[in-house]
Coordinates of C-alpha atoms in Angstrom, one line a residue:
Chain V
M1 CA -76.4 77.5 -38.9
R2 CA -75.4 74.5 -41.0
R3 CA -74.1 74.2 -44.5
T4 CA -72.2 72.0 -46.9
I5 CA -69.2 73.0 -48.9
T6 CA -68.2 71.0 -51.9
G7 CA -65.8 73.2 -53.8
F8 CA -62.1 74.0 -53.1
S9 CA -62.6 77.5 -54.3
N10 CA -65.3 78.3 -51.8
P11 CA -64.5 81.5 -49.9
T12 CA -64.9 79.7 -46.5
V13 CA -62.3 77.2 -47.5
K14 CA -60.0 80.1 -48.4
Y15 CA -60.7 81.7 -45.1
L16 CA -60.0 78.6 -43.2
R17 CA -56.8 77.9 -45.1
S18 CA -55.7 81.5 -44.4
L19 CA -55.8 80.8 -40.7
R20 CA -52.7 78.6 -41.1
D21 CA -50.9 81.9 -41.7
K22 CA -49.9 84.1 -38.8
K23 CA -50.7 87.4 -40.5
H24 CA -54.3 86.2 -41.2
R25 CA -54.8 84.8 -37.8
K26 CA -53.9 88.1 -36.2
R27 CA -56.1 90.0 -38.6
E28 CA -59.1 87.8 -37.9
G29 CA -58.3 87.1 -34.2
K30 CA -59.1 83.4 -34.8
F31 CA -57.2 80.1 -34.8
L32 CA -57.7 76.5 -35.9
A33 CA -57.7 73.4 -33.8
E34 CA -58.1 69.9 -35.2
G35 CA -59.3 66.6 -34.0
L36 CA -62.1 65.3 -31.7
R37 CA -59.8 64.9 -28.7
L38 CA -58.5 68.5 -28.9
L39 CA -62.0 69.9 -29.5
T40 CA -63.4 67.8 -26.7
D41 CA -60.7 69.2 -24.4
A42 CA -61.8 72.6 -25.4
R43 CA -65.5 71.9 -24.8
E44 CA -64.8 70.5 -21.4
C45 CA -62.8 73.7 -20.6
G46 CA -65.8 75.8 -21.7
R47 CA -64.3 76.8 -25.0
L48 CA -66.5 76.1 -28.1
P49 CA -65.5 76.7 -31.7
E50 CA -67.3 79.4 -33.5
M51 CA -67.2 77.2 -36.5
L52 CA -67.1 73.4 -36.6
V53 CA -65.8 71.8 -39.8
M54 CA -66.6 68.1 -40.3
A55 CA -65.5 65.7 -43.1
E56 CA -68.0 63.4 -44.8
G57 CA -67.4 59.8 -44.1
R58 CA -66.2 60.5 -40.5
D59 CA -66.9 57.8 -37.9
P60 CA -69.8 58.6 -35.6
H61 CA -68.8 59.2 -32.0
P62 CA -70.9 60.3 -29.0
L63 CA -68.4 63.0 -28.1
L64 CA -68.7 64.4 -31.7
D65 CA -72.5 64.4 -31.3
A66 CA -72.1 66.3 -28.0
L67 CA -69.8 68.8 -29.5
E68 CA -72.0 69.4 -32.5
A69 CA -75.0 69.9 -30.3
D70 CA -73.2 72.4 -28.1
V71 CA -71.9 74.3 -31.0
E72 CA -75.4 74.5 -32.5
R73 CA -76.9 75.5 -29.2
A74 CA -74.3 78.3 -28.8
G75 CA -75.2 79.7 -32.2
G76 CA -72.0 78.5 -33.9
E77 CA -71.7 77.5 -37.5
I78 CA -71.5 73.8 -38.7
V79 CA -69.8 73.1 -42.0
E80 CA -69.8 69.8 -43.7
T81 CA -67.2 69.2 -46.3
S82 CA -65.2 66.5 -48.0
A83 CA -62.1 64.8 -46.5
D84 CA -60.0 66.2 -49.3
I85 CA -61.1 69.8 -48.6
L86 CA -60.5 69.4 -44.9
S87 CA -57.1 68.0 -45.7
K88 CA -56.4 71.2 -47.8
I89 CA -57.5 73.4 -44.9
T90 CA -55.4 71.7 -42.2
G91 CA -52.4 71.1 -44.5
K92 CA -52.1 67.5 -43.4
D93 CA -52.2 64.4 -45.6
N94 CA -54.2 62.4 -43.0
P95 CA -56.3 65.0 -41.4
Q96 CA -58.4 64.5 -38.4
A97 CA -62.1 64.3 -39.4
I98 CA -63.0 67.6 -37.7
A99 CA -61.5 71.0 -37.1
G100 CA -62.8 74.1 -35.3
V101 CA -62.3 77.8 -35.5
F102 CA -61.8 79.5 -32.2
A103 CA -61.5 83.1 -31.2
E104 CA -58.0 83.9 -29.9
F105 CA -57.9 84.5 -26.1
D106 CA -56.9 87.6 -24.2
T107 CA -53.1 87.4 -24.1
S108 CA -52.4 90.5 -21.9
L109 CA -50.4 90.2 -18.7
A110 CA -53.2 92.1 -17.0
A111 CA -55.4 89.1 -17.6
L112 CA -53.2 86.8 -15.5
D113 CA -54.0 86.1 -11.8
R114 CA -50.6 85.1 -10.5
G115 CA -52.1 83.9 -7.2
A116 CA -54.1 81.3 -9.1
A117 CA -51.2 78.9 -9.4
P118 CA -47.9 78.1 -7.7
I119 CA -45.9 77.8 -11.0
W120 CA -45.8 79.8 -14.2
L121 CA -43.6 79.1 -17.2
V122 CA -41.9 82.0 -19.0
A123 CA -40.1 81.7 -22.3
Q124 CA -38.0 84.3 -24.0
S125 CA -38.0 84.4 -27.8
L126 CA -39.1 80.8 -28.1
R127 CA -38.9 80.1 -31.9
D128 CA -40.1 76.5 -32.3
P129 CA -43.9 76.0 -32.2
G130 CA -43.4 72.4 -31.1
N131 CA -41.4 73.6 -28.1
L132 CA -44.1 76.1 -27.3
G133 CA -46.8 73.5 -27.4
T134 CA -44.7 71.1 -25.4
M135 CA -44.3 73.8 -22.7
L136 CA -48.0 74.4 -22.5
R137 CA -48.5 70.6 -22.1
T138 CA -45.9 70.5 -19.4
G139 CA -47.5 73.5 -17.7
D140 CA -50.8 71.6 -17.6
A141 CA -49.1 68.6 -16.1
V142 CA -47.4 70.4 -13.3
G143 CA -50.5 72.5 -12.5
A144 CA -49.0 75.7 -13.8
G145 CA -51.2 78.7 -14.4
G146 CA -49.9 79.4 -17.8
L147 CA -47.1 80.4 -20.2
I148 CA -45.8 83.9 -20.6
L149 CA -44.0 84.5 -23.9
L150 CA -41.5 87.2 -23.9
D151 CA -40.2 89.2 -26.8
D152 CA -40.4 87.6 -30.3
S153 CA -41.8 84.2 -29.7
A154 CA -43.5 81.8 -32.0
D155 CA -47.3 82.2 -32.2
P156 CA -49.1 80.1 -29.5
F157 CA -52.2 79.9 -31.9
S158 CA -50.3 78.3 -34.8
V159 CA -51.7 74.9 -35.8
E160 CA -48.3 73.3 -34.9
A161 CA -48.3 74.8 -31.4
V162 CA -51.9 74.0 -30.7
R163 CA -51.3 70.4 -31.9
A164 CA -48.2 70.0 -29.7
S165 CA -50.0 71.4 -26.7
M166 CA -52.3 68.3 -26.8
G167 CA -55.2 70.5 -25.5
A168 CA -53.2 72.5 -23.0
I169 CA -53.8 75.6 -25.1
F170 CA -57.3 75.5 -23.6
T171 CA -56.2 74.9 -20.0
Q172 CA -53.2 77.2 -19.7
Q173 CA -53.4 81.0 -19.8
V174 CA -51.1 82.5 -22.4
A175 CA -49.6 86.0 -22.2
L176 CA -47.4 87.9 -24.7
A177 CA -45.2 90.7 -23.4
R178 CA -41.9 92.5 -24.0
W179 CA -39.3 92.1 -21.2
E180 CA -39.6 95.8 -20.4
E181 CA -43.3 95.2 -19.7
F182 CA -43.0 91.9 -18.0
L183 CA -40.4 92.9 -15.4
P184 CA -42.4 95.8 -13.8
W185 CA -45.5 93.6 -13.9
L186 CA -43.7 90.8 -12.1
R187 CA -42.3 93.2 -9.5
S188 CA -45.7 94.7 -8.8
G189 CA -46.6 91.6 -6.8
A190 CA -45.3 88.4 -5.3
G191 CA -43.3 86.2 -7.5
Q192 CA -39.9 84.5 -7.7
L193 CA -38.1 84.6 -11.1
V194 CA -35.9 81.5 -11.6
A195 CA -33.7 80.5 -14.5
A196 CA -31.1 77.9 -15.2
S197 CA -27.8 79.6 -15.4
L198 CA -24.1 79.2 -14.9
R199 CA -23.8 82.6 -13.1
D200 CA -23.4 82.2 -9.3
A201 CA -26.0 79.5 -9.5
L202 CA -27.2 77.0 -6.8
P203 CA -27.6 73.3 -7.6
Y204 CA -31.1 73.0 -8.9
R205 CA -32.0 70.3 -6.4
E206 CA -31.0 72.5 -3.4
A207 CA -32.5 75.8 -4.2
P208 CA -35.1 77.6 -2.1
Y209 CA -38.1 77.8 -4.5
A210 CA -41.1 79.9 -3.5
A211 CA -44.6 80.2 -5.0
P212 CA -45.6 81.8 -7.2
C213 CA -42.5 80.6 -9.0
F214 CA -41.8 82.0 -12.5
I215 CA -39.6 79.6 -14.4
L216 CA -37.7 81.4 -17.2
V217 CA -36.2 79.6 -20.2
G218 CA -34.3 81.3 -23.0
N219 CA -34.2 81.2 -26.8
E220 CA -33.3 77.8 -28.4
S221 CA -30.0 78.9 -29.9
R222 CA -28.9 82.0 -27.9
G223 CA -30.2 81.2 -24.4
L224 CA -31.1 84.1 -22.0
P225 CA -29.7 87.6 -22.4
E226 CA -27.3 88.5 -19.5
E227 CA -29.6 91.2 -18.1
Y228 CA -32.5 88.7 -17.9
E229 CA -30.3 86.3 -15.9
I230 CA -29.2 89.1 -13.6
A231 CA -32.7 90.1 -12.9
C232 CA -33.6 86.7 -11.7
D233 CA -34.2 86.1 -7.9
L234 CA -32.7 82.7 -8.2
R235 CA -30.2 81.1 -10.7
V236 CA -29.9 77.4 -10.6
T237 CA -27.6 75.0 -12.4
M238 CA -28.5 71.5 -13.7
P239 CA -25.8 68.8 -14.2
M240 CA -24.3 68.7 -17.7
R241 CA -22.3 65.5 -17.8
G242 CA -21.6 65.5 -21.5
R243 CA -20.2 67.8 -24.2
A244 CA -23.4 69.8 -24.5
D245 CA -23.8 72.9 -22.3
S246 CA -27.5 73.2 -22.5
L247 CA -30.8 71.2 -22.8
N248 CA -33.6 71.7 -25.3
A249 CA -35.6 74.7 -24.0
A250 CA -38.8 72.7 -23.4
V251 CA -36.9 70.0 -21.6
A252 CA -35.0 72.4 -19.4
G253 CA -38.3 74.1 -18.4
A254 CA -39.9 70.7 -17.6
V255 CA -37.0 69.4 -15.5
L256 CA -37.0 72.6 -13.5
A257 CA -40.8 72.7 -13.3
Y258 CA -41.0 69.2 -11.8
E259 CA -38.3 70.1 -9.3
V260 CA -40.1 73.2 -8.2
L261 CA -43.4 71.2 -8.0
A262 CA -41.7 68.6 -5.7
N263 CA -40.2 71.3 -3.5
L264 CA -43.2 73.5 -3.1
K265 CA -45.2 70.4 -2.1
V266 CA -48.4 72.0 -3.3
Chain E
M1 CA -9.1 65.3 -52.8
R2 CA -10.6 68.7 -53.5
R3 CA -13.0 69.8 -56.2
T4 CA -15.5 72.5 -57.0
I5 CA -19.1 71.9 -58.1
T6 CA -20.9 74.6 -59.9
G7 CA -24.0 72.8 -61.4
F8 CA -27.2 71.8 -59.7
S9 CA -27.3 68.7 -61.9
N10 CA -23.9 67.4 -60.8
P11 CA -24.2 63.7 -59.7
T12 CA -22.6 64.6 -56.3
V13 CA -25.3 67.1 -55.6
K14 CA -27.9 64.5 -56.5
Y15 CA -26.1 62.0 -54.2
L16 CA -26.0 64.5 -51.3
R17 CA -29.6 65.4 -51.8
S18 CA -30.6 61.8 -51.8
L19 CA -29.2 61.4 -48.2
R20 CA -32.1 63.4 -47.0
D21 CA -34.2 60.3 -47.8
K22 CA -34.1 57.4 -45.5
K23 CA -34.1 54.7 -48.2
H24 CA -31.0 56.2 -49.8
R25 CA -29.3 56.7 -46.4
K26 CA -29.7 53.0 -45.7
R27 CA -28.5 52.0 -49.1
E28 CA -25.4 54.1 -48.8
G29 CA -24.9 53.7 -45.1
K30 CA -24.2 57.4 -44.9
F31 CA -25.8 60.5 -43.3
L32 CA -25.5 64.3 -43.4
A33 CA -24.7 66.7 -40.7
E34 CA -24.6 70.5 -41.1
G35 CA -22.9 73.4 -39.5
L36 CA -19.5 74.2 -38.0
R37 CA -20.6 73.5 -34.5
L38 CA -21.9 70.1 -35.2
L39 CA -19.0 69.1 -37.3
T40 CA -16.6 70.4 -34.7
D41 CA -18.4 68.3 -32.1
A42 CA -18.0 65.3 -34.4
R43 CA -14.3 66.0 -34.9
E44 CA -13.6 66.4 -31.2
C45 CA -15.4 63.0 -30.7
G46 CA -13.0 61.5 -33.2
R47 CA -15.6 61.4 -36.1
L48 CA -14.5 63.0 -39.3
P49 CA -16.8 63.4 -42.4
E50 CA -15.8 61.3 -45.4
M51 CA -16.8 64.3 -47.5
L52 CA -16.8 68.0 -46.4
V53 CA -19.0 70.3 -48.4
M54 CA -18.3 74.1 -48.1
A55 CA -20.2 77.0 -49.5
E56 CA -18.3 79.9 -51.3
G57 CA -18.5 83.1 -49.4
R58 CA -18.4 81.5 -46.0
D59 CA -16.8 83.3 -43.1
P60 CA -13.3 82.1 -42.3
H61 CA -13.0 80.4 -38.9
P62 CA -10.0 78.7 -37.2
L63 CA -12.2 75.7 -36.4
L64 CA -13.2 75.4 -40.0
D65 CA -9.5 75.4 -41.0
A66 CA -8.8 72.7 -38.4
L67 CA -11.7 70.6 -39.7
E68 CA -10.6 71.0 -43.3
A69 CA -7.0 70.1 -42.5
D70 CA -8.1 67.0 -40.6
V71 CA -10.4 65.8 -43.3
E72 CA -7.7 66.2 -45.9
R73 CA -5.2 64.4 -43.7
A74 CA -7.6 61.5 -43.3
G75 CA -8.0 61.2 -47.0
G76 CA -11.5 62.6 -47.1
E77 CA -13.0 64.6 -50.0
I78 CA -13.4 68.4 -49.9
V79 CA -16.1 69.9 -52.1
E80 CA -16.5 73.6 -52.7
T81 CA -19.9 74.8 -54.0
S82 CA -22.3 77.7 -54.0
A83 CA -24.5 78.7 -51.2
D84 CA -27.5 78.0 -53.4
I85 CA -26.4 74.4 -54.1
L86 CA -25.7 73.8 -50.5
S87 CA -29.2 75.1 -49.7
K88 CA -30.6 72.6 -52.2
I89 CA -28.6 69.8 -50.6
T90 CA -29.7 70.5 -47.0
G91 CA -33.2 71.6 -47.9
K92 CA -32.9 74.7 -45.7
D93 CA -33.5 78.3 -46.9
N94 CA -30.7 79.6 -44.7
P95 CA -28.2 76.7 -44.7
Q96 CA -25.2 76.6 -42.6
A97 CA -22.0 77.2 -44.6
I98 CA -20.8 73.7 -44.3
A99 CA -22.1 70.1 -44.3
G100 CA -20.4 66.7 -43.9
V101 CA -21.2 63.2 -45.0
F102 CA -20.5 60.6 -42.3
A103 CA -20.6 56.8 -42.4
E104 CA -23.5 55.5 -40.2
F105 CA -22.4 54.0 -37.0
D106 CA -22.8 50.4 -35.8
T107 CA -26.3 50.3 -34.3
S108 CA -26.4 46.7 -33.0
L109 CA -27.2 46.0 -29.4
A110 CA -24.0 43.8 -29.2
A111 CA -22.0 47.0 -29.7
L112 CA -23.2 48.5 -26.4
D113 CA -21.2 48.2 -23.3
R114 CA -23.9 48.6 -20.6
G115 CA -21.4 48.9 -17.8
A116 CA -19.9 52.1 -19.5
A117 CA -22.7 54.3 -18.1
P118 CA -25.2 54.4 -15.3
I119 CA -28.1 55.5 -17.4
W120 CA -29.4 54.4 -20.8
L121 CA -32.4 55.8 -22.6
V122 CA -34.8 53.5 -24.4
A123 CA -37.6 54.6 -26.7
Q124 CA -40.3 52.5 -28.2
S125 CA -41.6 53.4 -31.7
L126 CA -40.6 57.0 -31.3
R127 CA -41.9 58.7 -34.4
D128 CA -40.8 62.3 -34.2
P129 CA -37.1 63.0 -35.3
G130 CA -37.2 66.1 -33.1
N131 CA -38.0 64.1 -30.1
L132 CA -35.4 61.5 -31.0
G133 CA -32.7 64.2 -31.3
T134 CA -33.8 65.8 -28.1
M135 CA -33.5 62.5 -26.3
L136 CA -29.9 62.1 -27.6
R137 CA -29.2 65.6 -26.3
T138 CA -30.7 64.9 -22.9
G139 CA -28.7 61.6 -22.8
D140 CA -25.5 63.5 -23.3
A141 CA -26.5 66.0 -20.6
V142 CA -27.2 63.3 -17.9
G143 CA -24.1 61.3 -18.9
A144 CA -26.1 58.4 -20.4
G145 CA -24.4 55.8 -22.5
G146 CA -26.8 56.0 -25.4
L147 CA -30.3 55.6 -26.8
I148 CA -31.8 52.3 -27.7
L149 CA -34.6 52.6 -30.2
L150 CA -37.1 49.8 -30.1
D151 CA -39.4 48.6 -32.9
D152 CA -40.4 51.1 -35.6
S153 CA -38.7 54.4 -34.6
A154 CA -37.7 57.4 -36.6
D155 CA -34.3 57.2 -38.1
P156 CA -31.6 58.6 -35.8
F157 CA -29.5 59.6 -38.9
S158 CA -32.1 61.9 -40.5
V159 CA -31.1 65.5 -40.9
E160 CA -33.8 66.6 -38.4
A161 CA -32.7 64.1 -35.7
V162 CA -29.1 64.9 -36.1
R163 CA -29.9 68.7 -36.0
A164 CA -32.0 68.3 -32.8
S165 CA -29.3 66.2 -31.1
M166 CA -27.1 69.3 -31.2
G167 CA -24.1 67.1 -31.6
A168 CA -25.1 64.3 -29.2
I169 CA -25.4 61.9 -32.2
F170 CA -21.6 61.8 -32.0
T171 CA -21.3 61.3 -28.2
Q172 CA -24.2 58.9 -27.6
Q173 CA -24.3 55.3 -28.8
V174 CA -27.4 54.4 -30.7
A175 CA -28.8 50.9 -31.0
L176 CA -31.9 49.7 -33.0
A177 CA -33.7 46.6 -31.9
R178 CA -37.0 44.8 -31.8
W179 CA -38.5 44.3 -28.3
E180 CA -38.1 40.5 -28.8
E181 CA -34.4 41.0 -29.2
F182 CA -33.9 43.8 -26.6
L183 CA -35.5 42.0 -23.6
P184 CA -33.3 38.9 -23.7
W185 CA -30.2 41.1 -24.3
L186 CA -31.2 43.2 -21.2
R187 CA -31.8 40.1 -19.1
S188 CA -28.4 38.7 -20.1
G189 CA -26.7 41.1 -17.7
A190 CA -27.2 43.7 -15.0
G191 CA -29.8 46.4 -15.8
Q192 CA -33.0 47.9 -14.3
L193 CA -35.8 48.6 -16.7
V194 CA -37.9 51.6 -15.6
A195 CA -41.0 53.2 -17.1
A196 CA -43.5 55.9 -16.3
S197 CA -46.8 54.1 -15.8
L198 CA -50.1 54.1 -13.9
R199 CA -49.8 50.4 -13.2
D200 CA -48.9 49.7 -9.5
A201 CA -46.4 52.4 -9.8
L202 CA -44.3 54.1 -7.1
P203 CA -44.0 57.9 -6.9
Y204 CA -41.1 58.8 -9.2
R205 CA -39.3 60.8 -6.5
E206 CA -39.3 57.8 -4.1
A207 CA -38.3 54.9 -6.3
P208 CA -35.2 52.7 -5.7
Y209 CA -33.3 53.3 -8.9
A210 CA -30.2 51.2 -9.6
A211 CA -27.5 51.4 -12.2
P212 CA -27.3 50.6 -15.0
C213 CA -30.8 52.1 -15.2
F214 CA -32.7 51.7 -18.5
I215 CA -35.4 54.4 -18.8
L216 CA -38.1 53.4 -21.2
V217 CA -40.5 55.8 -22.9
G218 CA -43.3 54.9 -25.2
N219 CA -44.7 56.0 -28.6
E220 CA -45.9 59.7 -28.8
S221 CA -49.6 58.8 -29.3
R222 CA -50.1 55.3 -28.0
G223 CA -47.7 55.1 -25.0
L224 CA -46.1 51.8 -24.1
P225 CA -47.7 48.5 -24.9
E226 CA -49.0 46.7 -21.7
E227 CA -46.5 43.8 -22.0
Y228 CA -43.6 46.3 -22.1
E229 CA -44.9 47.9 -18.9
I230 CA -45.3 44.6 -17.2
A231 CA -41.7 43.5 -18.1
C232 CA -40.3 46.6 -16.3
D233 CA -38.5 46.2 -13.0
L234 CA -39.8 49.4 -11.8
R235 CA -42.9 51.4 -12.7
V236 CA -43.0 55.0 -11.5
T237 CA -45.6 57.7 -11.7
M238 CA -45.2 61.4 -12.1
P239 CA -47.6 64.0 -11.0
M240 CA -50.2 65.0 -13.6
R241 CA -52.0 68.0 -12.1
G242 CA -54.0 69.1 -15.1
R243 CA -56.3 67.5 -17.7
A244 CA -53.5 65.8 -19.7
D245 CA -52.6 62.2 -18.7
S246 CA -49.1 62.2 -20.3
L247 CA -46.1 64.3 -21.1
N248 CA -44.3 64.7 -24.4
A249 CA -42.1 61.6 -24.8
A250 CA -38.8 63.5 -24.7
V251 CA -39.9 65.5 -21.7
A252 CA -41.0 62.5 -19.7
G253 CA -37.7 60.8 -20.5
A254 CA -35.7 63.9 -19.4
V255 CA -37.6 64.4 -16.1
L256 CA -37.1 60.8 -15.2
A257 CA -33.4 60.8 -16.3
Y258 CA -32.6 63.8 -14.1
E259 CA -34.4 62.1 -11.2
V260 CA -32.4 58.9 -11.7
L261 CA -29.2 60.9 -12.0
A262 CA -29.8 62.7 -8.7
N263 CA -30.6 59.4 -7.0
L264 CA -27.7 57.4 -8.3
K265 CA -25.4 60.1 -7.1
V266 CA -22.9 59.0 -9.8

């Protein structure tokens, strides 16, 4: 189905704009992703938008043609609109020329196959969508299976998180769980839980990592609760040579993840 | 000097608000930092605000008393105002109860003592103030001497960068330079320039790092220009197991910096 929207007050414009808001995303079970690169990543991962929104005056591109054809073939909707309206939808002054509406993925722990990858990233109450997207991107780079978000984390389907993931939202599995749910799930199978800590910790370059390794990072301002640290199989410490006693959450996760990757030699 | 400000239209409020804008910061040569933790970090690094702004109804704290006393002793100005006005100054809905105005630091290359630290971070056209602050924070953690910002980078003295640095803006030296100025400066003394690259690169875990090691990361969307890569003494490659071909700039810098730190055994 193909149609053209010319008015700002069109209900579809309102619907698309509403997807920038978490409450509406959850009600609809949909999220927005922008840009040819991100949508091409999605397509190559077998994820097509249910609705493809394209701005008039966009530059032609063979990948855009391929995307459009695939969305049409799959019975998706194609919406042509003005650059101004697309800008209003995405909330960016210089929007990409296309955006897509995707159905949110299954985010249950039960959907994860822990044996599918040697590394999993786990974040507790991660508040910053940029950090969340960056962790997805790092997970993709180290060959992780996905990101498990514990407790009250930012929404992985926010425009900001999707953007910062640089496409990894489509390659990484995402699960949302409370700690009380995560821990029994983890202990129901193989899995080593590792966190950076100062509590009887080993130097992070000399620790016996084992796959599947679950790398746990804490909230940006409070770090990990004590009981979470105690529940870890391995606590490791990274050098802190300056005044600061911690790293940015996404940075800590990445330094640990690359160390684990090198040690597992997978 | 101590005074109380009760009106939103007070010229000092306008002046403080203007410091959120780069143009005004540069004209005044001042920047804003918020929060007791940040201001205490500054104080312990020997940096006192020229003006300390405190909201009525703040919780008392011995560190706040110490700060106040030091600012008064140094001849600084102390401004009491309402929480609403402080919120307007910092642009945050839930502002910290205090903020300070600092004189910007010397950001010339000539001010750097390269022999003072084994690691230096260098970023080219870094656009995101959050990434910039995160790199300062990482630099502090690995014992780097500072951050050199090449070409058109975000402003290290923006409220966002200062906030993301978690105090490292006060421990790390910062220099701003064009590439044409940086390269001759680098070559005028000891220093190994290292970048992540795909060009005849060595695995990053097996590269011969040497101090002082200058770790160069590129712009968030375009990466490093070819001529910058070619000018490096060492090009290293990090595993990319997924679809993405790059990491977030601050993450790439951190993973490399921790690897260099471990290899230099300093």
